[in-house]
């Protein structure tokens, strides 16, 4: 942070807390300070036990006009990538569609909670890509993406890996389109 201090607006301060944000005493310490212009909590919501209480506390710590930047697991474009491959291989895709629908529903529910505590919520989708040159690695990604369907996927492992290996051989790599949803919330 020190090396970037000269690039920040005059009077800007950054406070990093390495405390348990689910403890009341953490928020009591935060409340003793001036309200914050910005709070960032990326990749944290999946670990919070009482998400709504956390969001209420963050909103209480923000200054009027302040911004809270957060994200929650959303509906990635990756589902469509796998559905396309499985359709080509004539394998079932219902669990992928179901997973995608659950992700969208989780995101919609999260946005609803955010709108309860913030006057304006902007959802931004950031597209990104993951490149694979190895069918084993790519299959491991598939298992990671759909762990509840491990048995089905391992039953079809040979067919899937053969297809992936051929595509990698033909194209040099397989690139998976993914996306992440980030929310900018204003008080």
Short mmCIF file of C-alpha atoms in Angstrom, two decimals:
data_model
loop_
_atom_site.label_atom_id
_atom_site.label_comp_id
_atom_site.label_asym_id
_atom_site.label_seq_id
_atom_site.Cartn_x
_atom_site.Cartn_y
_atom_site.Cartn_z
CA UNK A 1 0.00 0.00 0.00
CA UNK A 2 2.82 2.40 0.86
CA UNK A 3 4.20 2.34 -2.69
CA UNK A 4 0.79 3.42 -4.08
CA UNK A 5 0.09 6.17 -1.54
CA UNK A 6 1.12 8.88 -4.02
CA UNK A 7 -1.56 7.75 -6.50
CA UNK A 8 -4.43 8.15 -4.00
CA UNK A 9 -6.49 11.30 -3.50
CA UNK A 10 -5.25 13.56 -0.73
CA UNK A 11 -6.66 12.56 2.64
CA UNK A 12 -7.36 8.98 1.55
CA UNK A 13 -6.78 6.35 4.19
CA UNK A 14 -7.08 2.60 3.93
CA UNK A 15 -7.94 0.42 6.90
CA UNK A 16 -7.50 -3.33 6.69
CA UNK A 17 -9.07 -5.43 9.42
CA UNK A 18 -8.07 -8.98 10.07
CA UNK A 19 -10.77 -9.73 12.58
CA UNK A 20 -13.83 -11.93 12.66
CA UNK A 21 -16.58 -9.91 10.96
CA UNK A 22 -19.19 -12.10 12.60
CA UNK A 23 -18.22 -10.94 16.10
CA UNK A 24 -20.14 -8.05 17.66
CA UNK A 25 -16.96 -6.58 19.18
CA UNK A 26 -15.42 -6.19 15.70
CA UNK A 27 -18.34 -3.99 14.67
CA UNK A 28 -18.16 -2.05 17.93
CA UNK A 29 -14.53 -1.16 17.09
CA UNK A 30 -15.54 -0.18 13.56
CA UNK A 31 -18.40 1.98 14.90
CA UNK A 32 -15.96 4.06 16.98
CA UNK A 33 -14.43 5.40 13.75
CA UNK A 34 -15.81 7.78 11.17
CA UNK A 35 -18.20 6.14 8.68
CA UNK A 36 -16.44 4.60 5.70
CA UNK A 37 -16.66 5.89 2.13
CA UNK A 38 -15.93 2.43 0.78
CA UNK A 39 -16.03 -1.13 2.09
CA UNK A 40 -14.81 -4.06 -0.01
CA UNK A 41 -15.73 -7.66 0.78
CA UNK A 42 -14.89 -9.71 -2.30
CA UNK A 43 -15.02 -13.50 -2.07
CA UNK A 44 -16.20 -13.39 1.54
CA UNK A 45 -19.95 -13.98 1.47
CA UNK A 46 -19.68 -17.76 1.10
CA UNK A 47 -18.02 -17.94 4.51
CA UNK A 48 -20.45 -15.74 6.46
CA UNK A 49 -22.95 -17.60 8.65
CA UNK A 50 -25.49 -14.77 8.96
CA UNK A 51 -25.20 -12.93 5.66
CA UNK A 52 -28.08 -10.55 6.27
CA UNK A 53 -26.68 -9.42 9.62
CA UNK A 54 -23.30 -8.87 7.99
CA UNK A 55 -24.85 -6.73 5.23
CA UNK A 56 -26.85 -4.72 7.79
CA UNK A 57 -23.65 -4.03 9.75
CA UNK A 58 -21.74 -2.99 6.63
CA UNK A 59 -24.54 -0.61 5.64
CA UNK A 60 -24.38 0.87 9.15
CA UNK A 61 -20.62 1.47 8.82
CA UNK A 62 -20.92 3.28 5.46
CA UNK A 63 -21.08 7.04 5.11
CA UNK A 64 -24.01 8.54 3.21
CA UNK A 65 -23.11 8.14 -0.47
CA UNK A 66 -20.53 5.48 0.40
CA UNK A 67 -20.03 2.35 -1.67
CA UNK A 68 -19.88 -1.31 -0.68
CA UNK A 69 -18.30 -3.65 -3.25
CA UNK A 70 -19.17 -7.31 -2.81
CA UNK A 71 -19.71 -10.46 -4.79
CA UNK A 72 -21.54 -13.73 -4.39
CA UNK A 73 -21.40 -16.92 -6.40
CA UNK A 74 -23.55 -16.20 -9.42
CA UNK A 75 -24.59 -17.89 -12.61
CA UNK A 76 -21.39 -18.31 -14.60
CA UNK A 77 -21.28 -18.70 -18.36
CA UNK A 78 -19.37 -21.92 -17.68
CA UNK A 79 -22.64 -23.86 -17.37
CA UNK A 80 -23.39 -23.23 -21.05
CA UNK A 81 -19.92 -24.40 -22.07
CA UNK A 82 -20.38 -27.76 -20.35
CA UNK A 83 -23.97 -28.12 -21.59
CA UNK A 84 -22.79 -27.67 -25.18
CA UNK A 85 -20.13 -30.37 -24.81
CA UNK A 86 -22.48 -32.80 -23.08
CA UNK A 87 -25.14 -32.24 -25.74
CA UNK A 88 -22.56 -33.11 -28.45
CA UNK A 89 -21.65 -36.25 -26.52
CA UNK A 90 -25.33 -37.09 -25.97
CA UNK A 91 -24.89 -37.05 -22.21
CA UNK A 92 -27.42 -35.72 -19.75
CA UNK A 93 -27.35 -31.99 -18.99
CA UNK A 94 -30.29 -31.68 -16.58
CA UNK A 95 -28.02 -31.39 -13.53
CA UNK A 96 -26.10 -28.57 -15.21
CA UNK A 97 -29.28 -26.68 -15.96
CA UNK A 98 -30.44 -27.26 -12.40
CA UNK A 99 -27.12 -25.98 -11.01
CA UNK A 100 -27.33 -22.92 -13.23
CA UNK A 101 -30.91 -22.23 -12.08
CA UNK A 102 -29.86 -22.58 -8.40
CA UNK A 103 -26.97 -20.15 -8.96
CA UNK A 104 -29.29 -17.61 -10.59
CA UNK A 105 -31.82 -17.98 -7.77
CA UNK A 106 -29.06 -17.52 -5.15
CA UNK A 107 -27.90 -14.36 -6.95
CA UNK A 108 -31.45 -12.99 -7.17
CA UNK A 109 -31.95 -13.65 -3.45
CA UNK A 110 -28.67 -11.91 -2.64
CA UNK A 111 -29.64 -8.88 -4.73
CA UNK A 112 -32.98 -8.72 -2.90
CA UNK A 113 -31.21 -8.63 0.48
CA UNK A 114 -28.77 -5.96 -0.77
CA UNK A 115 -31.67 -3.77 -1.95
CA UNK A 116 -33.06 -3.91 1.58
CA UNK A 117 -29.96 -2.20 3.04
CA UNK A 118 -28.69 -0.01 0.19
CA UNK A 119 -30.43 2.68 -1.86
CA UNK A 120 -28.80 1.64 -5.13
CA UNK A 121 -27.34 -1.73 -6.19
CA UNK A 122 -25.47 -2.14 -9.47
CA UNK A 123 -24.71 -5.68 -10.64
CA UNK A 124 -21.65 -5.91 -12.86
CA UNK A 125 -20.75 -9.08 -14.74
CA UNK A 126 -17.07 -9.54 -15.42
CA UNK A 127 -16.28 -12.05 -18.14
CA UNK A 128 -13.11 -14.09 -17.93
CA UNK A 129 -11.66 -17.24 -19.43
CA UNK A 130 -9.74 -20.26 -18.16
CA UNK A 131 -7.35 -22.05 -20.53
CA UNK A 132 -6.65 -25.77 -20.28
CA UNK A 133 -4.09 -27.85 -22.16
CA UNK A 134 -4.67 -31.10 -20.31
CA UNK A 135 -7.80 -33.28 -20.37
CA UNK A 136 -7.12 -34.57 -16.83
CA UNK A 137 -7.04 -31.02 -15.46
CA UNK A 138 -10.18 -30.09 -17.36
CA UNK A 139 -12.01 -33.16 -16.11
CA UNK A 140 -10.96 -32.25 -12.55
CA UNK A 141 -12.52 -28.81 -13.17
CA UNK A 142 -15.74 -30.50 -14.28
CA UNK A 143 -15.83 -32.56 -11.06
CA UNK A 144 -15.17 -29.41 -9.04
CA UNK A 145 -18.01 -27.59 -10.83
CA UNK A 146 -20.57 -30.40 -10.32
CA UNK A 147 -19.45 -32.32 -7.21
CA UNK A 148 -22.96 -33.61 -6.50
CA UNK A 149 -22.80 -35.51 -9.82
CA UNK A 150 -19.39 -37.11 -9.33
CA UNK A 151 -20.71 -40.66 -9.80
CA UNK A 152 -22.36 -39.87 -13.14
CA UNK A 153 -19.31 -37.95 -14.35
CA UNK A 154 -16.85 -40.66 -13.35
CA UNK A 155 -19.09 -43.26 -15.03
CA UNK A 156 -18.74 -41.20 -18.26
CA UNK A 157 -15.10 -40.20 -17.61
CA UNK A 158 -13.58 -42.11 -20.55
CA UNK A 159 -15.95 -40.59 -23.13
CA UNK A 160 -15.56 -37.08 -21.70
CA UNK A 161 -11.76 -37.23 -21.46
CA UNK A 162 -11.43 -38.66 -24.99
CA UNK A 163 -13.47 -35.77 -26.36
CA UNK A 164 -11.52 -33.19 -24.35
CA UNK A 165 -8.15 -34.70 -25.35
CA UNK A 166 -9.13 -34.63 -29.05
CA UNK A 167 -10.28 -31.00 -28.81
CA UNK A 168 -7.04 -30.03 -27.06
CA UNK A 169 -5.02 -31.87 -29.70
CA UNK A 170 -6.92 -30.15 -32.53
CA UNK A 171 -6.98 -26.64 -31.00
CA UNK A 172 -3.91 -26.64 -28.76
CA UNK A 173 -6.07 -25.82 -25.73
CA UNK A 174 -9.63 -25.50 -24.54
CA UNK A 175 -10.75 -22.12 -23.24
CA UNK A 176 -13.72 -22.07 -20.87
CA UNK A 177 -15.73 -18.84 -20.78
CA UNK A 178 -16.61 -17.93 -17.20
CA UNK A 179 -18.02 -14.89 -15.46
CA UNK A 180 -18.26 -13.36 -12.01
CA UNK A 181 -20.97 -11.08 -10.66
CA UNK A 182 -19.90 -8.13 -8.52
CA UNK A 183 -22.29 -5.76 -6.78
CA UNK A 184 -21.60 -2.10 -6.07
CA UNK A 185 -24.00 -0.96 -3.37
CA UNK A 186 -24.53 2.67 -2.43
CA UNK A 187 -25.95 4.14 0.76
#
